[in-house]
CSV table of C-alpha atoms in Angstrom, one decimal:
chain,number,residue,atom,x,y,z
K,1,UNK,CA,0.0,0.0,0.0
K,2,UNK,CA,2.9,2.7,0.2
K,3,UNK,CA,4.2,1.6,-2.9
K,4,UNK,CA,4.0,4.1,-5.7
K,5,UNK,CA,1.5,2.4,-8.5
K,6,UNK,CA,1.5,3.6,-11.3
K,7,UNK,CA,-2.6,4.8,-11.9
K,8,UNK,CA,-4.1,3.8,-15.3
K,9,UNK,CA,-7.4,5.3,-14.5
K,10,UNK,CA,-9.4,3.1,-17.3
K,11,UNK,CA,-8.8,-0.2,-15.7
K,12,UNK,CA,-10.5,-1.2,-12.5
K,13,UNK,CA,-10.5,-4.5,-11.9
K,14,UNK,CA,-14.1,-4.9,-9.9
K,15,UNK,CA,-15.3,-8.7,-10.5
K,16,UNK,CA,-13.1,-11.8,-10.9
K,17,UNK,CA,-13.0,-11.8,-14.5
K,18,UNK,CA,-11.4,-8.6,-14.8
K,19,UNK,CA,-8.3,-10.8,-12.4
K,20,UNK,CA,-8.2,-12.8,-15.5
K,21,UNK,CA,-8.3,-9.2,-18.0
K,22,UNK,CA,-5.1,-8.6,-16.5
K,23,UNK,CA,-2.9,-11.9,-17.5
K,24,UNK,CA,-4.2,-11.8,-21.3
K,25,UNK,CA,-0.8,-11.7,-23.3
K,26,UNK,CA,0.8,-13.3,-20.1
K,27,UNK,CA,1.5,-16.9,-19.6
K,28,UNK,CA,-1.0,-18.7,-17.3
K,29,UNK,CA,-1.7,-22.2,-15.7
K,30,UNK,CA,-5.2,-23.5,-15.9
K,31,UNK,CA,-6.8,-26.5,-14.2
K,32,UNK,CA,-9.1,-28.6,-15.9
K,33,UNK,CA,-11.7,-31.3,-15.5
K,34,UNK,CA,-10.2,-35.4,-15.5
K,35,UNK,CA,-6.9,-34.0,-14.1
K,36,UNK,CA,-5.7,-32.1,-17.1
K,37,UNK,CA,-3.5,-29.2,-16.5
K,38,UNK,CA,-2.6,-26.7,-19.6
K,39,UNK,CA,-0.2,-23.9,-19.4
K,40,UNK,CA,0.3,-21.0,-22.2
K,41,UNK,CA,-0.5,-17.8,-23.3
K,42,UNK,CA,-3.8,-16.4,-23.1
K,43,UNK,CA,-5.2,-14.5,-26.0
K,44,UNK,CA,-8.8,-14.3,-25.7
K,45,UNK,CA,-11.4,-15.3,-23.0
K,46,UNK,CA,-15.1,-14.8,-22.3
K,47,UNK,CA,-17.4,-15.0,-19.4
K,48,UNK,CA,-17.8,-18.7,-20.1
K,49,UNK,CA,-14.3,-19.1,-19.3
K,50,UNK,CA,-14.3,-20.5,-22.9
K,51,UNK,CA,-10.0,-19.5,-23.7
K,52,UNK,CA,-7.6,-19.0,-26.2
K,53,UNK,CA,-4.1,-20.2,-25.7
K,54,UNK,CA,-1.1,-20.2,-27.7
K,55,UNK,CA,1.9,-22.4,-27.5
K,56,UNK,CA,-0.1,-24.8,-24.6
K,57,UNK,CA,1.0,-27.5,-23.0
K,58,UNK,CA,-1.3,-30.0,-21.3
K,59,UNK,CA,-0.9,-32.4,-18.8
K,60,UNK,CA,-2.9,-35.5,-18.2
K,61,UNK,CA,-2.2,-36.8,-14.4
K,62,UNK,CA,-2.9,-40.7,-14.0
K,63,UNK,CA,-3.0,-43.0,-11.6
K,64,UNK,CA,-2.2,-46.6,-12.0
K,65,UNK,CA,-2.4,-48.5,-9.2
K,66,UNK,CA,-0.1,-51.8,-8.8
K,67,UNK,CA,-2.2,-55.0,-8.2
K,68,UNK,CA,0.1,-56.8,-6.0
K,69,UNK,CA,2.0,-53.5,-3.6
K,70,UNK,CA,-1.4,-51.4,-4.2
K,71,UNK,CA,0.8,-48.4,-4.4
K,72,UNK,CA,-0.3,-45.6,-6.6
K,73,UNK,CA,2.1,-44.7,-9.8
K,74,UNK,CA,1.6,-41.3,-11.0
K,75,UNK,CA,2.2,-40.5,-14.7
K,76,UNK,CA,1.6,-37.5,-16.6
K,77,UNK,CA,1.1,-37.3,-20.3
K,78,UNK,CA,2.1,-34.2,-22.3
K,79,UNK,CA,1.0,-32.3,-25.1
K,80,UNK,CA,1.7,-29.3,-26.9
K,81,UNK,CA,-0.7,-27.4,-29.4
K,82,UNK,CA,0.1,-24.2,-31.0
K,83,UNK,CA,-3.3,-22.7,-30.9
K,84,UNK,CA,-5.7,-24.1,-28.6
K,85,UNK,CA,-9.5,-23.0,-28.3
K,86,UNK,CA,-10.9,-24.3,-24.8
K,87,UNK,CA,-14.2,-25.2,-23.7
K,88,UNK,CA,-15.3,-23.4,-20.7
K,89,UNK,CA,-17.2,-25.9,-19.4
K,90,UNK,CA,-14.0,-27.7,-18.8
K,91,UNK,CA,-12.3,-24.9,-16.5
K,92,UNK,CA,-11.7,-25.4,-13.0
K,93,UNK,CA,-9.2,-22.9,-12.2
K,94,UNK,CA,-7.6,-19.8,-13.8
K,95,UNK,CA,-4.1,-18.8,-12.7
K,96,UNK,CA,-0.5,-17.5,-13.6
K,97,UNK,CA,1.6,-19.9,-13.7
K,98,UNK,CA,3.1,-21.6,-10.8
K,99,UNK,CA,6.7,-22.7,-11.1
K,100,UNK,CA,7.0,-25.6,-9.3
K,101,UNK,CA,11.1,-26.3,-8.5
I,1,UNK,CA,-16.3,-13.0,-29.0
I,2,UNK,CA,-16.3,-16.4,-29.8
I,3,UNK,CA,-18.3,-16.5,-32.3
I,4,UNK,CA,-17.4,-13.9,-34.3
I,5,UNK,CA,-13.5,-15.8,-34.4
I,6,UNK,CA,-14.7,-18.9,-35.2
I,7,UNK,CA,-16.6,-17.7,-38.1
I,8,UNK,CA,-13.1,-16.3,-39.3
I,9,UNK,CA,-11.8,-20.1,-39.2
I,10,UNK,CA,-15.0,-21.2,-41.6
I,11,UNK,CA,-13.5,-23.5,-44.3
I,12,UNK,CA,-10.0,-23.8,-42.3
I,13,UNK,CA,-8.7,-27.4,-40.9
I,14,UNK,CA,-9.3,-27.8,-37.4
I,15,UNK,CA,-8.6,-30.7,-34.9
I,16,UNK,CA,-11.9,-30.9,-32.4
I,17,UNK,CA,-11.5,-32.8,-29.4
I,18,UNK,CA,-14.3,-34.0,-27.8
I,19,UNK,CA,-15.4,-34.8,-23.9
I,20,UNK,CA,-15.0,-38.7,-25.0
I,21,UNK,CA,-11.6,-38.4,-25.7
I,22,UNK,CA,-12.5,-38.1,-29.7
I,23,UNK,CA,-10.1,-36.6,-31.9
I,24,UNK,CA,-11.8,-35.2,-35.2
I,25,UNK,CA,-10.0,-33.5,-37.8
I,26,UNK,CA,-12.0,-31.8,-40.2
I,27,UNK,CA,-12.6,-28.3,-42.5
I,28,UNK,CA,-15.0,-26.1,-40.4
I,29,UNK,CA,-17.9,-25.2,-42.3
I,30,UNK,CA,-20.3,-23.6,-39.6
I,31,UNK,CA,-20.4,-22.5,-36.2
I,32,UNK,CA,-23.5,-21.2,-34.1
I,33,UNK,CA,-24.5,-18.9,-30.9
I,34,UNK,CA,-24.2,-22.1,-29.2
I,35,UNK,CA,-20.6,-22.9,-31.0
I,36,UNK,CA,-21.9,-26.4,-32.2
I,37,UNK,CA,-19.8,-26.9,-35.3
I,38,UNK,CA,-19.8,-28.3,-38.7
I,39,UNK,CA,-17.7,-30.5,-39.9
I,40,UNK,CA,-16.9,-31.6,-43.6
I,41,UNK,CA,-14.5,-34.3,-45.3
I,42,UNK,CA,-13.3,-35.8,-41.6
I,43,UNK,CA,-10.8,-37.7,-40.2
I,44,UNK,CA,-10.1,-39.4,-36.8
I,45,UNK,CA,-6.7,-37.9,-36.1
I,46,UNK,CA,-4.8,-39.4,-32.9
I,47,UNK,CA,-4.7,-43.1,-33.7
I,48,UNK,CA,-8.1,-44.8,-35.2
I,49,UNK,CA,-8.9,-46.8,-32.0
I,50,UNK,CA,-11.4,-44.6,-31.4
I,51,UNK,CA,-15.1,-45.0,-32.8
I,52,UNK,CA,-14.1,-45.6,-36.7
I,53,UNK,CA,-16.1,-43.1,-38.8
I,54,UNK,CA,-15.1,-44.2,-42.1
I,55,UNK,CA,-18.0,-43.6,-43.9
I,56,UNK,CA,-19.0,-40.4,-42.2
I,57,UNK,CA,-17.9,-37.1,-44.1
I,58,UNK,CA,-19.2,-34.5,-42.7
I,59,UNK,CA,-20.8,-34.1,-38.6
I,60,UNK,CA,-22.4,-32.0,-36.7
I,61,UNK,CA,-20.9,-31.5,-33.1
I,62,UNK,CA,-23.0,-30.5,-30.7
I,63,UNK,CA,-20.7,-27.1,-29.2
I,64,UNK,CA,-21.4,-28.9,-25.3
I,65,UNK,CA,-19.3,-31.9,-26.1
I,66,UNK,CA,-15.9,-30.0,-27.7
I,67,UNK,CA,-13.5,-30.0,-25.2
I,68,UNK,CA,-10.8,-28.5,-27.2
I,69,UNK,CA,-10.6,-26.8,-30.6
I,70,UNK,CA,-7.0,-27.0,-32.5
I,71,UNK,CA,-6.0,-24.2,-34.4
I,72,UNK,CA,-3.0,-23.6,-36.6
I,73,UNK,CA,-1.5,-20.8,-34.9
I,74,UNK,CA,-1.0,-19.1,-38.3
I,75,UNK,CA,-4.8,-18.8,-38.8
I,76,UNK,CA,-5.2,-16.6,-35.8
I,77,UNK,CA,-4.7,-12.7,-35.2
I,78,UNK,CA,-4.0,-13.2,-31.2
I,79,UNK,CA,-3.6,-9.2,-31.7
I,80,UNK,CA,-7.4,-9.5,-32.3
I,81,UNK,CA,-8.3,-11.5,-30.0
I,82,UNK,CA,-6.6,-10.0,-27.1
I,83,UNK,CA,-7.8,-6.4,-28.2
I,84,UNK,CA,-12.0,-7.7,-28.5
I,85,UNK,CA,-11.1,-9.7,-25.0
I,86,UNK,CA,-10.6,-6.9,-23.7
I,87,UNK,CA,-13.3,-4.9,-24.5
I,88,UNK,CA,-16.0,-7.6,-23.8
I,89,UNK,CA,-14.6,-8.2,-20.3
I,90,UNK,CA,-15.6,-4.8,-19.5
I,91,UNK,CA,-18.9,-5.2,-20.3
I,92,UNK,CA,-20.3,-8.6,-19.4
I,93,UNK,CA,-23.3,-7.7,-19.9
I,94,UNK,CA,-23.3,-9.0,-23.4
């Protein structure tokens, strides 16, 4: 609070979409339905949470779990689409992107 | 905002992937208010275990069941998009 923002007096941000107004052009991580995962850059968006992401990468988490120990082997599948139109419907979460080391 | 892009794809290829783990690759020849989407002269793309459609050409996809839509990225003006984005977040109303 007694930093020194810089006031652009046109952009308030007053309901949660307007949180995600101010990553478009950024890179972001977004969680999706059946453990999928897609990182990239968002272009375009709507109050469906329908998206537009360029260079995306997906991740599908799954578990397989071993007949005989019963312990649970997590594997992740990766893909990566230039353009990607997604399906709001399909949105959990919205975020930038979380670098985990 | 949607809408108004996708019509701008009309008669490019696309890659739709559906809920049920479909791949379809197709030319888009329609899209609606509800972004169901017409297909012509598909494919299944992304190894043909899944339901065979070889005698199916063209498909209507109701817009409910796409989970993803793959675009070439060189078909899209992300400029465009971003700009229209924009201006529709601020009013929702719509």
């Amino acid at each position: 609070m007694a930093e020194d923002l810089e006031n652009i007096p046109s952009i308030t941000v007053k309901e949660p979409l307007d949180l995600v107004r101010l990553s478009l052009d950024e890179r972001i991580y977004v969680k999706m339905r059946n453990d999928r995962e897609i990182r990239g850059r968002l272009h375009a968006y709507d109050q469906h949470m329908n998206m537009i992401l360029s260079d995306a990468e997906e991740t599908i988490t799954t578990v397989e779990i071993d007949e005989e120990t019963y312990e649970e082997v997590y594997r992740t599948t990766k893909r990566n689409i230039p353009m990607l139109f997604v399906r709001g419907d399909g949105v959990i979460l919205v975020s930038p992107p979380m670098r985990t080391s | 905002c949607f809408i108004r892009f996708f019509k701008s794809l009309v008669g490019k290829d696309v890659v739709v992937e559906l809920k049920n783990d479909l791949s379809i690759c197709g030319t888009l020849h329609s899209v609606d208010q509800y972004l169901n989407i017409k297909l012509t002269d598909i494919s299944v793309t992304d190894t043909e275990k899944y339901p065979h459609m070889l005698s199916v050409k063209n498909c209507f996809i109701r817009g409910s069941v796409v989970r993803y839509v793959q675009l070439p990225a060189d078909e899209v003006d992300t400029q465009l998009l971003q700009d229209s984005a924009r201006k529709e977040a601020s009013a929702p109303t719509r």
